[in-house]
PDB file of C-alpha atoms in Angstrom:
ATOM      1  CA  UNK A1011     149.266 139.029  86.230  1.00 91.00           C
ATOM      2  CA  UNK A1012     146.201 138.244  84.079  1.00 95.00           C
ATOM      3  CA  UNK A1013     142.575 137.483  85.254  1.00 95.00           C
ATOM      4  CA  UNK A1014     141.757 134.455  83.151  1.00 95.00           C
ATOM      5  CA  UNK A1015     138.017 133.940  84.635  1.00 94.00           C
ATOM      6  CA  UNK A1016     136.184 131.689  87.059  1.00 95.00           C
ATOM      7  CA  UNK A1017     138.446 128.897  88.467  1.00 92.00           C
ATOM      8  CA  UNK A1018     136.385 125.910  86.427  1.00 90.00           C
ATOM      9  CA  UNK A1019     138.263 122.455  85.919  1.00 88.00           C
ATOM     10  CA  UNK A1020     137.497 122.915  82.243  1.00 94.00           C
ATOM     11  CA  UNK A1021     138.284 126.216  81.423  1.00 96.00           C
ATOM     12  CA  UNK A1022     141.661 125.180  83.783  1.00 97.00           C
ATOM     13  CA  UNK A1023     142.655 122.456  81.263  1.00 96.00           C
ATOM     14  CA  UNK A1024     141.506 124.399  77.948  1.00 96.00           C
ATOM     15  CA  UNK A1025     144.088 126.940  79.091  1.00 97.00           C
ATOM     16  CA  UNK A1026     147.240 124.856  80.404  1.00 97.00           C
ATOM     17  CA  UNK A1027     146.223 121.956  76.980  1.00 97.00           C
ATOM     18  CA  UNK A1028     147.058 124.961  74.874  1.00 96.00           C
ATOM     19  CA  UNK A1029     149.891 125.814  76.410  1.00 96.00           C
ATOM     20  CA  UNK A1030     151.694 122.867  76.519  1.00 97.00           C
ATOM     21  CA  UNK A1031     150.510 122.272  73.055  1.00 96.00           C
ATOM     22  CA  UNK A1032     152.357 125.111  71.967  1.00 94.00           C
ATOM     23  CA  UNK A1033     149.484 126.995  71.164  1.00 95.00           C
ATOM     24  CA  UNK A1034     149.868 129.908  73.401  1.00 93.00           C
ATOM     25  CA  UNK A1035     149.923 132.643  71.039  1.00 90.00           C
ATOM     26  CA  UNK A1036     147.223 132.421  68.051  1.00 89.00           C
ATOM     27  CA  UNK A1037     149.169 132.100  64.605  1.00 84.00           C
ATOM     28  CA  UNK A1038     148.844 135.193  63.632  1.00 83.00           C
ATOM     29  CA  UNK A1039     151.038 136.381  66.309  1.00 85.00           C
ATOM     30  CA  UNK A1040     152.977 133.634  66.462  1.00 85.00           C
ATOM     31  CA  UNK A1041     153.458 130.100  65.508  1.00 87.00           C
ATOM     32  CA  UNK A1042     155.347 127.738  67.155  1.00 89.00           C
ATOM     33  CA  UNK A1043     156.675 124.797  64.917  1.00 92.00           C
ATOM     34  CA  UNK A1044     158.914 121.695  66.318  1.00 95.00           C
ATOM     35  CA  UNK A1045     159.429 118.085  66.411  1.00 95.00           C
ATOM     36  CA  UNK A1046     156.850 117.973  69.098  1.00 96.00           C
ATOM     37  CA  UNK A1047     153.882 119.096  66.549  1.00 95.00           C
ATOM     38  CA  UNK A1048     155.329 115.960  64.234  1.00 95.00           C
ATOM     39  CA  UNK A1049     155.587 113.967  67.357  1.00 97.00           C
ATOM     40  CA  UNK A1050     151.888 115.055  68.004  1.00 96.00           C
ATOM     41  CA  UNK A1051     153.027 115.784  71.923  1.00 97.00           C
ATOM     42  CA  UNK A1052     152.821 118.704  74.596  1.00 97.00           C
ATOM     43  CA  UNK A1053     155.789 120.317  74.873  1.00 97.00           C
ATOM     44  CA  UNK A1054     158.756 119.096  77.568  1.00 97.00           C
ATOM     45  CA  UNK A1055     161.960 120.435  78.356  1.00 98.00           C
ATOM     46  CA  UNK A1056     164.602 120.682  76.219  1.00 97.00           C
ATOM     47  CA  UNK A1057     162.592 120.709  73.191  1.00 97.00           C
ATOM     48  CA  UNK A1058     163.922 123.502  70.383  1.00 95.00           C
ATOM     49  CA  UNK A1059     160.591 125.489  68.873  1.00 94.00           C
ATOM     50  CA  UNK A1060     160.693 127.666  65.756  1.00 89.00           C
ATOM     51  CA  UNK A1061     158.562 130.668  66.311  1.00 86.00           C
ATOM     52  CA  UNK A1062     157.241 132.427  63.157  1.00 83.00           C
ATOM     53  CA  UNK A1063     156.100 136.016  63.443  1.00 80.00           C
ATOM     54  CA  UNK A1064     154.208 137.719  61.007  1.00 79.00           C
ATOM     55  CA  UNK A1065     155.193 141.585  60.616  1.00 71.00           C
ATOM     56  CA  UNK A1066     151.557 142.764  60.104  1.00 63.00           C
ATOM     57  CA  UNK A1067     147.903 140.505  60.503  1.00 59.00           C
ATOM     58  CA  UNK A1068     148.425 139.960  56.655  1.00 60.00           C
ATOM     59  CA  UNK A1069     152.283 140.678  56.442  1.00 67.00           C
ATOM     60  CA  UNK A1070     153.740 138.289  53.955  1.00 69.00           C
ATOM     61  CA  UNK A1071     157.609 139.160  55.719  1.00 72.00           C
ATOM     62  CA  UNK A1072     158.037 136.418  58.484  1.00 73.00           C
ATOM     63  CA  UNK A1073     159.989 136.621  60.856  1.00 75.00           C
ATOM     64  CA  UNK A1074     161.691 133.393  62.117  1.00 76.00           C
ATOM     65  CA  UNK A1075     163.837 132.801  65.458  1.00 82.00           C
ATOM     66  CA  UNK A1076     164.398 129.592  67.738  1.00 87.00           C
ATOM     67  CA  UNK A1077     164.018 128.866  71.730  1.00 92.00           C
ATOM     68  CA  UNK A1078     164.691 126.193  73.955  1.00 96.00           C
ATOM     69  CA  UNK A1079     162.063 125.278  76.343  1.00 96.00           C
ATOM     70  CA  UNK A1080     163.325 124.872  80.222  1.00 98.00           C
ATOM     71  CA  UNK A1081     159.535 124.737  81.825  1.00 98.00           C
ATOM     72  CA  UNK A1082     157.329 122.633  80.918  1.00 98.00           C
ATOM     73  CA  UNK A1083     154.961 121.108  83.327  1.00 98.00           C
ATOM     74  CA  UNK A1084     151.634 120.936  84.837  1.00 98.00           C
ATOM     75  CA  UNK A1085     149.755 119.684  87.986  1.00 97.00           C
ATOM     76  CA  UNK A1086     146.089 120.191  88.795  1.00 94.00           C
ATOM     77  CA  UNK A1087     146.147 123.500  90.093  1.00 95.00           C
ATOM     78  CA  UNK A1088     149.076 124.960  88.051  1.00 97.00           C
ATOM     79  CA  UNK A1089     150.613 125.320  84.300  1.00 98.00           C
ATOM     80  CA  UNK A1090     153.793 126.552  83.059  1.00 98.00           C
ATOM     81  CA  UNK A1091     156.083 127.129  80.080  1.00 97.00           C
ATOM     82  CA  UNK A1092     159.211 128.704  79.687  1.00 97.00           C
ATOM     83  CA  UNK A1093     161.789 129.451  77.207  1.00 92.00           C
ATOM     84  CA  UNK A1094     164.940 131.106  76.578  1.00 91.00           C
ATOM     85  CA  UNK A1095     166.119 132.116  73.445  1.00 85.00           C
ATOM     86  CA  UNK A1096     169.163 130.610  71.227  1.00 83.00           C
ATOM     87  CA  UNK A1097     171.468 131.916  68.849  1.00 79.00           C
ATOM     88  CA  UNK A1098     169.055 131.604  66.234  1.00 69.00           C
ATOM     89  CA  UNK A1099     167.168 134.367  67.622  1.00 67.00           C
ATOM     90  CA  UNK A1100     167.342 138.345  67.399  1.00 69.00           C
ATOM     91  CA  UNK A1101     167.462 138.930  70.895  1.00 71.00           C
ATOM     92  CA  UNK A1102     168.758 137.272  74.110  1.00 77.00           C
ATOM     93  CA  UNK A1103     166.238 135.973  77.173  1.00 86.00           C
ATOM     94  CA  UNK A1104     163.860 134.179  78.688  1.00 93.00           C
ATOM     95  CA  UNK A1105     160.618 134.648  78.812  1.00 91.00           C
ATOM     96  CA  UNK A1106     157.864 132.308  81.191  1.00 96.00           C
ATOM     97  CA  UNK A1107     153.942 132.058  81.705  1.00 96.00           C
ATOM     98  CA  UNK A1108     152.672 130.564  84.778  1.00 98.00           C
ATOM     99  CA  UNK A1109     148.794 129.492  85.100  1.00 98.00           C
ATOM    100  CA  UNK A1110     147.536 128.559  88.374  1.00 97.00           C
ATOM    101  CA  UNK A1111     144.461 128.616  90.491  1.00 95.00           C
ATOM    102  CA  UNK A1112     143.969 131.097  92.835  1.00 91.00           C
ATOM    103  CA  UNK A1113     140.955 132.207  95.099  1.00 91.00           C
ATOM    104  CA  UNK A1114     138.273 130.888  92.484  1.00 93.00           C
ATOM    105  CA  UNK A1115     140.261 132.650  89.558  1.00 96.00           C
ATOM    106  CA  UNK A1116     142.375 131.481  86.962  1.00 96.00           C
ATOM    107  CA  UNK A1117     145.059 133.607  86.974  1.00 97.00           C
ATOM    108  CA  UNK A1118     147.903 134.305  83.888  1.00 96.00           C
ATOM    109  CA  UNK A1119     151.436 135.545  84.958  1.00 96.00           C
ATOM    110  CA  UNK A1120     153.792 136.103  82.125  1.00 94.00           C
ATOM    111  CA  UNK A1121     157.708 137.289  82.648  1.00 94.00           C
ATOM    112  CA  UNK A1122     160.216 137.830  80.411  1.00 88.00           C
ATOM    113  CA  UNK A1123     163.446 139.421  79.885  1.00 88.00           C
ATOM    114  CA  UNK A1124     164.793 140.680  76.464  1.00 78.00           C
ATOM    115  CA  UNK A1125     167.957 142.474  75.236  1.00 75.00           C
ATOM    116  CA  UNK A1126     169.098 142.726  71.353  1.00 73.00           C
ATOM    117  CA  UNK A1127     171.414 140.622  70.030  1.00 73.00           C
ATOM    118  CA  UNK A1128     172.233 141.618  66.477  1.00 72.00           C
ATOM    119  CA  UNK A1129     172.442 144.500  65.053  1.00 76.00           C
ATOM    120  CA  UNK A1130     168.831 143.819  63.508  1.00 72.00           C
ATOM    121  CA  UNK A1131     167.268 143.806  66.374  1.00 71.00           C
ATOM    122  CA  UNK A1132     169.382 147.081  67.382  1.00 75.00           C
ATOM    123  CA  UNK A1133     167.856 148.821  63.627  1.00 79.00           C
ATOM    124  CA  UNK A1134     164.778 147.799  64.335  1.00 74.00           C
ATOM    125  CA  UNK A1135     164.288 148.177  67.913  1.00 74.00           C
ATOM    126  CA  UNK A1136     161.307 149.830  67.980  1.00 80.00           C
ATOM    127  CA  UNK A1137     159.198 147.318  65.315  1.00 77.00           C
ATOM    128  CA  UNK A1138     160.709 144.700  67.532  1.00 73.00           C
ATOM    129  CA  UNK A1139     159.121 145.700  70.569  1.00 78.00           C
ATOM    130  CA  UNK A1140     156.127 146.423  69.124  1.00 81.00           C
ATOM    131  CA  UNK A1141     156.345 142.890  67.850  1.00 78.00           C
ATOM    132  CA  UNK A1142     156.956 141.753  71.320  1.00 81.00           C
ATOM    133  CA  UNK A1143     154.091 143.562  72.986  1.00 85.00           C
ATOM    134  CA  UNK A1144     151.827 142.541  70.261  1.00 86.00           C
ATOM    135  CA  UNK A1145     152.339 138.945  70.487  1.00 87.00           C
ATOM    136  CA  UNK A1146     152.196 139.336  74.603  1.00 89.00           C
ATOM    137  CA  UNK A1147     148.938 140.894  73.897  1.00 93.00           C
ATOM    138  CA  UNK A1148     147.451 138.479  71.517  1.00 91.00           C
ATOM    139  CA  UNK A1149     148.670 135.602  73.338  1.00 93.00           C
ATOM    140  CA  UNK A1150     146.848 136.726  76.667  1.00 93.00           C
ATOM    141  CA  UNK A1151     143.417 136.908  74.599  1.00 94.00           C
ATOM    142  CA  UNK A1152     144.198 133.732  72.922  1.00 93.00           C
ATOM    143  CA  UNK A1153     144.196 132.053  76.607  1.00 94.00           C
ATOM    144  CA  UNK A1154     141.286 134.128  77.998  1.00 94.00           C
ATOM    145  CA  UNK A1155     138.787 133.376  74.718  1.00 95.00           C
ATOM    146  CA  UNK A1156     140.330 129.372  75.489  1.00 95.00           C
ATOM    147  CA  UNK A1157     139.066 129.721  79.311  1.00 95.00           C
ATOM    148  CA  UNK A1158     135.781 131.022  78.224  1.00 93.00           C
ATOM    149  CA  UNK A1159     135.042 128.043  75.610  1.00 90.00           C
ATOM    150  CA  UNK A1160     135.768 129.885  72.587  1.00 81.00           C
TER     151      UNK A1160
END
């Protein structure tokens, strides 16, 4: 669970707009692409995203997998989004970040669940996870520079 900041109606909906607008992790992390971006809509279950990860903060080699979304929603004291991932993907999960008020905080709770699913993943295990824990970590101070304005 991630502090977020002060509990403040606009900070709230900076945070849970850019999640639902598929613009939890910056884009140098990763980018989310879908029908929902040429839609010009939040996210909503059962919508398929393409998520492009750069290898590096200037890495030309992309990497490209797909996910399903199976949460989307929000209410005025709580955001989430959720995926799992599809065959076009390296590995095999879910993974899920909740935003919700809580005594005068906003507070962040991300879960996932991964395993490898090709033997690409398997070879590059450990660039993979580093990928993973990168874009975890970039997509937390994405949301907590959104909360504070900037």
């Amino acid at each position: 669970t991630y502090d977020l900041g002060p509990d403040e109606q606009q900070a709230f909906d900076r945070v849970a707009t850019a999640m639902l607008a598929g613009d939890y992790y910056p884009p140098d992390a990763v980018a989310f692409s879908g029908r929902f971006r040429e839609e010009n809509r939040p996210l909503r279950v059962g919508d398929r995203v393409l998520q492009v990860a750069p290898m590096g903060p200037v890495s030309a080699i992309r990497l490209h997998s797909c996910v399903e979304i199976f949460v989307a929603e929000r209410t005025d004291s709580r955001a989430s989004l959720g995926y799992v991932t599809t065959r076009l993907h390296y590995g095999r999960g879910q993974w899920r970040a909740d935003l919700s008020r809580t005594g005068g905080r906003l507070q962040l709770r991300v879960q996932s669940v991964a395993l490898p699913a090709s033997l690409l993943f398997w070879i590059g295990l450990p660039v993979a996870r580093m990928l993973q824990l990168r874009a975890r970590k970039r997509g937390v101070e994405n949301l907590i520079a959104r909360a504070r304005g900037s």
